[in-house]
Amino acid sequence: RTNMKACWVCVRVLAWFCCITAGARLCEAKVIQGAVSSLQAWEEKGQFVAKFCFHDRQALFQYSTNGSSSNGGRWIVYLDNAWPSAVVEQDCQKRVAMAKFTMDLVESEGSQHINQWKRPHFWFVVYADDDTCGDAAPSENHVIEYELTFLNPDSGGDATDHFGEDQRGLLVFYCLLLVLYCAGTALYAHWVWITVSKGAPMHEVLKVLSCIMAVHFFSAFFMMVHLWRFSSNGHGFPFLETLSELLEIIAQCLMVWLLLSMSVGWTLSSHYVNPMKDTKQLVTTAAVVASHVIIVLWEQSYQESEYTYHVHESLPGRLLVLFRLSLAGLFGYNLKQTISMERSTLRRDFYQTFSIWCYLWFLSFPTLIVIAMVFAEYWKHWVVTVGVTVIQSAAMALLARLFLTRSLYWEVSTLSSHTLPLKRDRGGGLGPYYH
């Protein structure tokens, strides 16, 4: 009964996540639908609608509304070099004057070509009307439904590309990542099958790591499908993007649990209690994982506002960086305590090597967030997304190689009494190990 209640709670949390994240993701699409109002524009001294990073060539901004504006409604478009000053400007008239250009909503449809030559720029779209800079609230709240389309030029110079400069190349990256995943997973699955087919049971570490790799693969696959569709319609498949993010969270939590458990001696000593049977260890791990999930959910559902270029610049993004650093600190503390009580020289040597790959996984995200600060705004998202994915995938591959070969880990862990690992041949390759 307790397990059923726990499962039901998990289902409700995941359903809540899917709803809020799907809504947030729709706001990030490059064909954006919504509504603006005179009252909100007056309260905010201009209602922020969207931002988009155009290339340094001719691009296109299109709009359509449910009718023309009767109170001087218009799109006010700012360039990124003027936007920070406009956000903090308290005088509404001066704020509006900082705009690069405006588009009056005298018709239900319109378009504007964006020309820039020096470098890519973020452009910010704000709605305002005749009541926006007034002293009193508007007597009538005019509401306009809209659809905005942002298009960058493709290789032929035609404005057909829905990807902003900050998202450029992500589809190609995920396609290449899946090809490497397929090749690596096929090799990994082959050797695991050889090990199991020899009659030995599959070790707990291999079970957990196999699950993590499978979840990572499907997360990347769903994201690739979403981006492929996004390239043609500007919306993509929001549900698949949400599902990809959800699977990524699950993989991250499993990896945190695996590394923290191993840092206190799991699978390295026959006297160590299984973390699933140790109540204190289970409660601690559950609290860490729950905190991690809450912060990640908060970050993923956080809509990028007019104040940030990247979601990791938000409050939950900063908290996530601090939390990852805390996890690395907790891992290091556990490892130090375990090494101090360890008498085996082989195990001490293993922990020193093992810690390198684990710190690589834990610190990749905070490190890349800091590194991205020196890049242009339109590179930040690409650097963090691609960098973290590549580094953490490499860390998992190195751990898989460590667990599946007759390495130092095999010598010092309980793996040596359960499975038949792979040996290194004289040519440096891998092959099944036979007793």
GROMACS .gro file of C-alpha atoms in nm:
model
  435
    1ARG     CA    1   0.000   0.000   0.000
    2THR     CA    2   0.286   0.237   0.085
    3ASN     CA    3   0.449   0.168  -0.251
    4MET     CA    4   0.122   0.239  -0.431
    5LYS     CA    5   0.089   0.573  -0.250
    6ALA     CA    6   0.445   0.664  -0.340
    7CYS     CA    7   0.383   0.576  -0.704
    8TRP     CA    8   0.065   0.785  -0.706
    9VAL     CA    9   0.251   1.086  -0.565
   10CYS     CA   10   0.520   1.046  -0.834
   11VAL     CA   11   0.255   1.031  -1.109
   12ARG     CA   12   0.091   1.350  -0.980
   13VAL     CA   13   0.426   1.532  -0.963
   14LEU     CA   14   0.516   1.423  -1.315
   15ALA     CA   15   0.175   1.527  -1.447
   16TRP     CA   16   0.215   1.869  -1.284
   17PHE     CA   17   0.559   1.902  -1.440
   18CYS     CA   18   0.429   1.812  -1.787
   19CYS     CA   19   0.154   2.075  -1.765
   20ILE     CA   20   0.363   2.368  -1.643
   21THR     CA   21   0.664   2.288  -1.860
   22ALA     CA   22   0.456   2.241  -2.174
   23GLY     CA   23   0.306   2.585  -2.114
   24ALA     CA   24   0.649   2.739  -2.063
   25ARG     CA   25   0.793   2.572  -2.372
   26LEU     CA   26   0.516   2.713  -2.592
   27CYS     CA   27   0.633   3.059  -2.491
   28GLU     CA   28   0.979   2.980  -2.624
   29ALA     CA   29   0.856   2.878  -2.969
   30LYS     CA   30   0.948   3.108  -3.255
   31VAL     CA   31   0.589   3.115  -3.377
   32ILE     CA   32   0.438   3.271  -3.066
   33GLN     CA   33   0.069   3.305  -2.990
   34GLY     CA   34  -0.082   3.505  -2.706
   35ALA     CA   35  -0.267   3.820  -2.609
   36VAL     CA   36  -0.173   4.172  -2.503
   37SER     CA   37  -0.385   4.423  -2.315
   38SER     CA   38  -0.389   4.796  -2.254
   39LEU     CA   39  -0.406   4.753  -1.878
   40GLN     CA   40  -0.099   4.529  -1.855
   41ALA     CA   41   0.093   4.753  -2.095
   42TRP     CA   42   0.012   5.053  -1.871
   43GLU     CA   43   0.113   4.869  -1.552
   44GLU     CA   44   0.446   4.756  -1.700
   45LYS     CA   45   0.510   5.069  -1.908
   46GLY     CA   46   0.514   4.844  -2.210
   47GLN     CA   47   0.416   4.474  -2.211
   48PHE     CA   48   0.709   4.247  -2.292
   49VAL     CA   49   0.612   3.988  -2.555
   50ALA     CA   50   0.916   3.802  -2.687
   51LYS     CA   51   1.280   3.812  -2.786
   52PHE     CA   52   1.466   3.652  -3.074
   53CYS     CA   53   1.827   3.638  -3.191
   54PHE     CA   54   1.856   3.727  -3.560
   55HIS     CA   55   2.155   3.650  -3.781
   56ASP     CA   56   2.380   3.922  -3.916
   57ARG     CA   57   2.195   3.912  -4.248
   58GLN     CA   58   1.843   4.000  -4.367
   59ALA     CA   59   1.577   3.838  -4.147
   60LEU     CA   60   1.201   3.870  -4.111
   61PHE     CA   61   0.955   3.957  -3.833
   62GLN     CA   62   0.586   3.892  -3.908
   63TYR     CA   63   0.270   3.940  -3.706
   64SER     CA   64  -0.102   3.879  -3.734
   65THR     CA   65  -0.377   3.989  -3.495
   66ASN     CA   66  -0.750   3.936  -3.455
   67GLY     CA   67  -0.811   4.290  -3.576
   68SER     CA   68  -0.658   4.634  -3.609
   69SER     CA   69  -0.596   4.843  -3.298
   70SER     CA   70  -0.834   5.128  -3.223
   71ASN     CA   71  -0.618   5.294  -2.956
   72GLY     CA   72  -0.280   5.330  -3.126
   73GLY     CA   73  -0.150   4.981  -3.048
   74ARG     CA   74   0.199   4.910  -3.181
   75TRP     CA   75   0.496   4.680  -3.152
   76ILE     CA   76   0.802   4.851  -3.007
   77VAL     CA   77   1.123   4.670  -3.101
   78TYR     CA   78   1.450   4.718  -2.910
   79LEU     CA   79   1.804   4.616  -2.997
   80ASP     CA   80   2.000   4.433  -2.728
   81ASN     CA   81   2.252   4.714  -2.678
   82ALA     CA   82   1.971   4.953  -2.578
   83TRP     CA   83   1.750   4.706  -2.393
   84PRO     CA   84   1.925   4.704  -2.049
   85SER     CA   85   1.890   5.083  -2.027
   86ALA     CA   86   1.527   5.068  -2.141
   87VAL     CA   87   1.436   4.811  -1.874
   88VAL     CA   88   1.557   5.030  -1.587
   89GLU     CA   89   1.427   5.359  -1.733
   90GLN     CA   90   1.139   5.487  -1.520
   91ASP     CA   91   1.023   5.757  -1.761
   92CYS     CA   92   0.782   5.583  -1.999
   93GLN     CA   93   0.828   5.833  -2.283
   94LYS     CA   94   1.207   5.803  -2.269
   95ARG     CA   95   1.179   5.425  -2.256
   96VAL     CA   96   0.969   5.418  -2.572
   97ALA     CA   97   1.210   5.656  -2.745
   98MET     CA   98   1.496   5.407  -2.699
   99ALA     CA   99   1.331   5.162  -2.943
  100LYS     CA  100   1.500   5.082  -3.274
  101PHE     CA  101   1.170   5.097  -3.462
  102THR     CA  102   0.794   5.062  -3.410
  103MET     CA  103   0.519   4.888  -3.607
  104ASP     CA  104   0.170   5.038  -3.585
  105LEU     CA  105  -0.110   4.780  -3.570
  106VAL     CA  106  -0.323   4.959  -3.826
  107GLU     CA  107  -0.378   4.631  -4.010
  108SER     CA  108  -0.434   4.278  -3.888
  109GLU     CA  109  -0.117   4.155  -4.058
  110GLY     CA  110   0.227   4.301  -4.119
  111SER     CA  111   0.596   4.228  -4.152
  112GLN     CA  112   0.932   4.396  -4.111
  113HIS     CA  113   1.273   4.299  -4.249
  114ILE     CA  114   1.557   4.308  -3.997
  115ASN     CA  115   1.893   4.413  -4.137
  116GLN     CA  116   2.214   4.394  -3.938
  117TRP     CA  117   2.567   4.343  -4.059
  118LYS     CA  118   2.820   4.347  -3.777
  119ARG     CA  119   2.708   4.051  -3.563
  120PRO     CA  120   2.395   3.863  -3.447
  121HIS     CA  121   2.172   4.055  -3.206
  122PHE     CA  122   1.884   3.981  -2.971
  123TRP     CA  123   1.576   4.186  -3.055
  124PHE     CA  124   1.307   4.249  -2.790
  125VAL     CA  125   0.941   4.302  -2.880
  126VAL     CA  126   0.716   4.508  -2.651
  127TYR     CA  127   0.351   4.609  -2.691
  128ALA     CA  128   0.236   4.964  -2.617
  129ASP     CA  129  -0.059   5.188  -2.708
  130ASP     CA  130  -0.183   5.543  -2.647
  131ASP     CA  131  -0.267   5.463  -2.282
  132THR     CA  132   0.068   5.304  -2.192
  133CYS     CA  133   0.240   5.625  -2.083
  134GLY     CA  134  -0.072   5.787  -1.939
  135ASP     CA  135  -0.100   5.903  -1.579
  136ALA     CA  136  -0.419   5.710  -1.512
  137ALA     CA  137  -0.516   5.355  -1.590
  138PRO     CA  138  -0.698   5.308  -1.923
  139SER     CA  139  -1.075   5.346  -1.899
  140GLU     CA  140  -1.120   5.047  -2.129
  141ASN     CA  141  -0.897   4.743  -2.137
  142HIS     CA  142  -0.835   4.665  -2.505
  143VAL     CA  143  -0.720   4.306  -2.560
  144ILE     CA  144  -0.552   4.194  -2.882
  145GLU     CA  145  -0.475   3.835  -2.971
  146TYR     CA  146  -0.163   3.791  -3.181
  147GLU     CA  147   0.069   3.549  -3.354
  148LEU     CA  148   0.435   3.647  -3.402
  149THR     CA  149   0.673   3.470  -3.639
  150PHE     CA  150   1.051   3.517  -3.632
  151LEU     CA  151   1.247   3.389  -3.929
  152ASN     CA  152   1.622   3.389  -3.992
  153PRO     CA  153   1.764   3.354  -4.345
  154ASP     CA  154   1.865   3.007  -4.455
  155SER     CA  155   2.176   2.920  -4.657
  156GLY     CA  156   2.003   3.048  -4.972
  157GLY     CA  157   1.922   3.385  -4.815
  158ASP     CA  158   1.547   3.319  -4.783
  159ALA     CA  159   1.384   3.390  -4.445
  160THR     CA  160   1.263   3.038  -4.359
  161ASP     CA  161   1.473   2.935  -4.056
  162HIS     CA  162   1.285   2.928  -3.723
  163PHE     CA  163   1.601   2.880  -3.518
  164GLY     CA  164   1.755   3.181  -3.349
  165GLU     CA  165   2.130   3.228  -3.358
  166ASP     CA  166   2.143   3.102  -2.996
  167GLN     CA  167   1.989   2.770  -3.111
  168ARG     CA  168   2.181   2.733  -3.432
  169GLY     CA  169   2.334   2.389  -3.484
  170LEU     CA  170   2.147   2.215  -3.201
  171LEU     CA  171   1.956   1.987  -3.440
  172VAL     CA  172   2.278   1.874  -3.608
  173PHE     CA  173   2.439   1.823  -3.266
  174TYR     CA  174   2.159   1.597  -3.140
  175CYS     CA  175   2.165   1.398  -3.465
  176LEU     CA  176   2.540   1.336  -3.425
  177LEU     CA  177   2.493   1.261  -3.055
  178LEU     CA  178   2.234   0.994  -3.134
  179VAL     CA  179   2.465   0.832  -3.389
  180LEU     CA  180   2.740   0.811  -3.126
  181TYR     CA  181   2.491   0.689  -2.866
  182CYS     CA  182   2.373   0.412  -3.098
  183ALA     CA  183   2.729   0.299  -3.169
  184GLY     CA  184   2.835   0.315  -2.804
  185THR     CA  185   2.516   0.155  -2.674
  186ALA     CA  186   2.544  -0.130  -2.925
  187LEU     CA  187   2.899  -0.202  -2.810
  188TYR     CA  188   2.803  -0.170  -2.443
  189ALA     CA  189   2.498  -0.395  -2.481
  190HIS     CA  190   2.704  -0.654  -2.670
  191TRP     CA  191   2.961  -0.694  -2.394
  192VAL     CA  192   2.696  -0.688  -2.121
  193TRP     CA  193   2.515  -0.966  -2.303
  194ILE     CA  194   2.837  -1.168  -2.329
  195THR     CA  195   2.888  -1.124  -1.955
  196VAL     CA  196   2.534  -1.229  -1.864
  197SER     CA  197   2.524  -1.517  -2.115
  198LYS     CA  198   2.820  -1.678  -1.937
  199GLY     CA  199   2.590  -1.751  -1.648
  200ALA     CA  200   2.697  -1.477  -1.410
  201PRO     CA  201   2.435  -1.237  -1.269
  202MET     CA  202   2.440  -0.874  -1.377
  203HIS     CA  203   2.602  -0.655  -1.113
  204GLU     CA  204   2.399  -0.375  -0.946
  205VAL     CA  205   2.629  -0.105  -1.080
  206LEU     CA  206   2.584  -0.227  -1.437
  207LYS     CA  207   2.207  -0.235  -1.390
  208VAL     CA  208   2.192   0.125  -1.270
  209LEU     CA  209   2.438   0.252  -1.531
  210SER     CA  210   2.251   0.069  -1.809
  211CYS     CA  211   1.928   0.233  -1.697
  212ILE     CA  212   2.093   0.577  -1.694
  213MET     CA  213   2.234   0.532  -2.043
  214ALA     CA  214   1.897   0.414  -2.178
  215VAL     CA  215   1.717   0.713  -2.026
  216HIS     CA  216   1.980   0.951  -2.168
  217PHE     CA  217   1.938   0.798  -2.512
  218PHE     CA  218   1.561   0.843  -2.520
  219SER     CA  219   1.594   1.196  -2.381
  220ALA     CA  220   1.827   1.289  -2.668
  221PHE     CA  221   1.603   1.110  -2.921
  222PHE     CA  222   1.287   1.297  -2.817
  223MET     CA  223   1.473   1.628  -2.819
  224MET     CA  224   1.603   1.558  -3.170
  225VAL     CA  225   1.250   1.482  -3.295
  226HIS     CA  226   1.121   1.802  -3.134
  227LEU     CA  227   1.395   2.014  -3.294
  228TRP     CA  228   1.340   1.850  -3.632
  229ARG     CA  229   0.974   1.946  -3.621
  230PHE     CA  230   1.058   2.290  -3.481
  231SER     CA  231   1.273   2.362  -3.785
  232SER     CA  232   0.966   2.345  -4.007
  233ASN     CA  233   0.682   2.494  -3.801
  234GLY     CA  234   0.841   2.702  -3.524
  235HIS     CA  235   0.650   2.508  -3.255
  236GLY     CA  236   0.802   2.162  -3.261
  237PHE     CA  237   0.643   1.898  -3.039
  238PRO     CA  238   0.612   2.063  -2.693
  239PHE     CA  239   0.508   1.732  -2.535
  240LEU     CA  240   0.821   1.556  -2.662
  241GLU     CA  241   1.038   1.842  -2.541
  242THR     CA  242   0.874   1.813  -2.200
  243LEU     CA  243   0.924   1.436  -2.202
  244SER     CA  244   1.289   1.482  -2.297
  245GLU     CA  245   1.342   1.720  -2.007
  246LEU     CA  246   1.165   1.479  -1.772
  247LEU     CA  247   1.386   1.186  -1.877
  248GLU     CA  248   1.694   1.404  -1.835
  249ILE     CA  249   1.589   1.481  -1.476
  250ILE     CA  250   1.542   1.110  -1.406
  251ALA     CA  251   1.885   1.029  -1.549
  252GLN     CA  252   2.046   1.307  -1.344
  253CYS     CA  253   1.884   1.181  -1.023
  254LEU     CA  254   1.990   0.822  -1.088
  255MET     CA  255   2.346   0.935  -1.156
  256VAL     CA  256   2.355   1.139  -0.836
  257TRP     CA  257   2.229   0.839  -0.638
  258LEU     CA  258   2.483   0.607  -0.799
  259LEU     CA  259   2.786   0.830  -0.740
  260LEU     CA  260   2.689   0.925  -0.383
  261SER     CA  261   2.628   0.560  -0.296
  262MET     CA  262   2.965   0.454  -0.437
  263SER     CA  263   3.136   0.740  -0.251
  264VAL     CA  264   3.042   0.575   0.080
  265GLY     CA  265   3.162   0.230  -0.026
  266TRP     CA  266   2.875   0.063  -0.210
  267THR     CA  267   2.995  -0.235  -0.423
  268LEU     CA  268   3.348  -0.194  -0.287
  269SER     CA  269   3.303  -0.393   0.030
  270SER     CA  270   3.103  -0.703   0.108
  271HIS     CA  271   3.035  -0.557   0.454
  272TYR     CA  272   2.874  -0.246   0.319
  273VAL     CA  273   2.495  -0.236   0.356
  274ASN     CA  274   2.297  -0.194   0.035
  275PRO     CA  275   2.178   0.172   0.018
  276MET     CA  276   1.825   0.051  -0.053
  277LYS     CA  277   1.827  -0.134   0.282
  278ASP     CA  278   2.006   0.131   0.490
  279THR     CA  279   1.727   0.358   0.621
  280LYS     CA  280   1.956   0.649   0.711
  281GLN     CA  281   2.136   0.638   0.378
  282LEU     CA  282   1.807   0.601   0.192
  283VAL     CA  283   1.649   0.902   0.366
  284THR     CA  284   1.956   1.118   0.300
  285THR     CA  285   1.970   1.019  -0.065
  286ALA     CA  286   1.595   1.071  -0.105
  287ALA     CA  287   1.623   1.422   0.043
  288VAL     CA  288   1.910   1.509  -0.192
  289VAL     CA  289   1.728   1.373  -0.497
  290ALA     CA  290   1.401   1.545  -0.399
  291SER     CA  291   1.580   1.879  -0.360
  292HIS     CA  292   1.749   1.829  -0.696
  293VAL     CA  293   1.418   1.750  -0.867
  294ILE     CA  294   1.242   2.053  -0.717
  295ILE     CA  295   1.512   2.296  -0.829
  296VAL     CA  296   1.535   2.145  -1.178
  297LEU     CA  297   1.155   2.150  -1.218
  298TRP     CA  298   1.151   2.512  -1.109
  299GLU     CA  299   1.426   2.601  -1.354
  300GLN     CA  300   1.276   2.411  -1.649
  301SER     CA  301   0.933   2.566  -1.595
  302TYR     CA  302   1.080   2.914  -1.559
  303GLN     CA  303   0.988   3.125  -1.858
  304GLU     CA  304   1.275   3.329  -1.993
  305SER     CA  305   1.191   3.688  -1.914
  306GLU     CA  306   1.298   4.022  -2.050
  307TYR     CA  307   1.576   4.030  -1.792
  308THR     CA  308   1.762   3.714  -1.896
  309TYR     CA  309   1.920   3.580  -2.214
  310HIS     CA  310   1.936   3.224  -2.085
  311VAL     CA  311   1.723   3.032  -1.832
  312HIS     CA  312   2.030   2.954  -1.618
  313GLU     CA  313   2.064   3.327  -1.546
  314SER     CA  314   1.738   3.310  -1.351
  315LEU     CA  315   1.708   3.258  -0.974
  316PRO     CA  316   1.638   2.882  -1.000
  317GLY     CA  317   1.926   2.852  -1.245
  318ARG     CA  318   2.165   3.008  -0.995
  319LEU     CA  319   2.029   2.784  -0.719
  320LEU     CA  320   2.088   2.482  -0.941
  321VAL     CA  321   2.452   2.584  -0.987
  322LEU     CA  322   2.496   2.615  -0.609
  323PHE     CA  323   2.321   2.283  -0.555
  324ARG     CA  324   2.548   2.104  -0.804
  325LEU     CA  325   2.850   2.251  -0.622
  326SER     CA  326   2.701   2.128  -0.293
  327LEU     CA  327   2.658   1.779  -0.438
  328ALA     CA  328   3.022   1.781  -0.547
  329GLY     CA  329   3.116   1.888  -0.195
  330LEU     CA  330   2.902   1.612  -0.041
  331PHE     CA  331   3.058   1.358  -0.275
  332GLY     CA  332   3.408   1.477  -0.183
  333TYR     CA  333   3.329   1.468   0.190
  334ASN     CA  334   3.191   1.113   0.170
  335LEU     CA  335   3.487   1.002  -0.036
  336LYS     CA  336   3.736   1.154   0.209
  337GLN     CA  337   3.569   0.977   0.501
  338THR     CA  338   3.565   0.647   0.315
  339ILE     CA  339   3.931   0.672   0.213
  340SER     CA  340   4.036   0.762   0.568
  341MET     CA  341   3.881   0.438   0.697
  342GLU     CA  342   4.008   0.226   0.408
  343ARG     CA  343   4.308   0.004   0.475
  344SER     CA  344   4.335  -0.148   0.130
  345THR     CA  345   4.595   0.029  -0.084
  346LEU     CA  346   4.423  -0.091  -0.402
  347ARG     CA  347   4.091   0.060  -0.297
  348ARG     CA  348   4.255   0.388  -0.202
  349ASP     CA  349   4.420   0.401  -0.545
  350PHE     CA  350   4.088   0.323  -0.710
  351TYR     CA  351   3.906   0.602  -0.526
  352GLN     CA  352   4.162   0.857  -0.643
  353THR     CA  353   4.107   0.757  -1.006
  354PHE     CA  354   3.732   0.715  -0.967
  355SER     CA  355   3.695   1.063  -0.816
  356ILE     CA  356   3.830   1.228  -1.134
  357TRP     CA  357   3.544   1.103  -1.352
  358CYS     CA  358   3.287   1.180  -1.082
  359TYR     CA  359   3.407   1.536  -1.032
  360LEU     CA  360   3.402   1.574  -1.410
  361TRP     CA  361   3.032   1.486  -1.406
  362PHE     CA  362   2.940   1.697  -1.101
  363LEU     CA  363   3.134   2.011  -1.192
  364SER     CA  364   3.070   2.023  -1.568
  365PHE     CA  365   2.750   2.226  -1.533
  366PRO     CA  366   2.875   2.493  -1.285
  367THR     CA  367   3.205   2.524  -1.472
  368LEU     CA  368   3.040   2.577  -1.810
  369ILE     CA  369   2.800   2.832  -1.663
  370VAL     CA  370   3.104   3.035  -1.553
  371ILE     CA  371   3.285   2.982  -1.886
  372ALA     CA  372   2.974   3.089  -2.080
  373MET     CA  373   2.990   3.429  -1.910
  374VAL     CA  374   3.284   3.530  -2.132
  375PHE     CA  375   3.095   3.443  -2.452
  376ALA     CA  376   2.853   3.661  -2.643
  377GLU     CA  377   2.491   3.635  -2.526
  378TYR     CA  378   2.384   3.437  -2.831
  379TRP     CA  379   2.653   3.170  -2.761
  380LYS     CA  380   2.567   3.108  -2.394
  381HIS     CA  381   2.282   2.863  -2.448
  382TRP     CA  382   2.480   2.665  -2.704
  383VAL     CA  383   2.795   2.646  -2.488
  384VAL     CA  384   2.607   2.526  -2.178
  385THR     CA  385   2.373   2.281  -2.353
  386VAL     CA  386   2.629   2.118  -2.581
  387GLY     CA  387   2.916   2.134  -2.331
  388VAL     CA  388   2.728   1.972  -2.043
  389THR     CA  389   2.582   1.700  -2.267
  390VAL     CA  390   2.921   1.611  -2.416
  391ILE     CA  391   3.112   1.613  -2.085
  392GLN     CA  392   2.854   1.416  -1.888
  393SER     CA  393   2.814   1.163  -2.170
  394ALA     CA  394   3.192   1.121  -2.177
  395ALA     CA  395   3.196   1.071  -1.799
  396MET     CA  396   2.932   0.798  -1.829
  397ALA     CA  397   3.127   0.629  -2.108
  398LEU     CA  398   3.443   0.631  -1.898
  399LEU     CA  399   3.256   0.483  -1.602
  400ALA     CA  400   3.106   0.214  -1.825
  401ARG     CA  401   3.453   0.132  -1.954
  402LEU     CA  402   3.575   0.115  -1.595
  403PHE     CA  403   3.299  -0.122  -1.486
  404LEU     CA  404   3.314  -0.350  -1.791
  405THR     CA  405   3.690  -0.413  -1.805
  406ARG     CA  406   3.922  -0.607  -1.579
  407SER     CA  407   4.038  -0.281  -1.423
  408LEU     CA  408   4.133  -0.171  -1.075
  409TYR     CA  409   3.763  -0.141  -0.990
  410TRP     CA  410   3.708  -0.506  -1.079
  411GLU     CA  411   3.995  -0.608  -0.857
  412VAL     CA  412   3.877  -0.422  -0.546
  413SER     CA  413   3.497  -0.443  -0.572
  414THR     CA  414   3.236  -0.712  -0.529
  415LEU     CA  415   3.215  -0.720  -0.907
  416SER     CA  416   3.501  -0.973  -0.919
  417SER     CA  417   3.287  -1.235  -0.748
  418HIS     CA  418   2.973  -1.182  -0.957
  419THR     CA  419   3.050  -1.104  -1.319
  420LEU     CA  420   3.289  -1.187  -1.597
  421PRO     CA  421   3.438  -0.854  -1.706
  422LEU     CA  422   3.618  -0.771  -2.025
  423LYS     CA  423   3.993  -0.808  -2.044
  424ARG     CA  424   4.236  -0.590  -2.234
  425ASP     CA  425   4.422  -0.768  -2.507
  426ARG     CA  426   4.776  -0.685  -2.604
  427GLY     CA  427   4.659  -0.462  -2.885
  428GLY     CA  428   4.467  -0.241  -2.644
  429GLY     CA  429   4.123  -0.374  -2.746
  430LEU     CA  430   3.854  -0.528  -2.530
  431GLY     CA  431   3.732  -0.882  -2.520
  432PRO     CA  432   3.538  -1.113  -2.289
  433TYR     CA  433   3.734  -1.234  -1.989
  434TYR     CA  434   3.735  -1.608  -1.919
  435HIS     CA  435   3.844  -1.764  -1.590
   0.00000   0.00000   0.00000
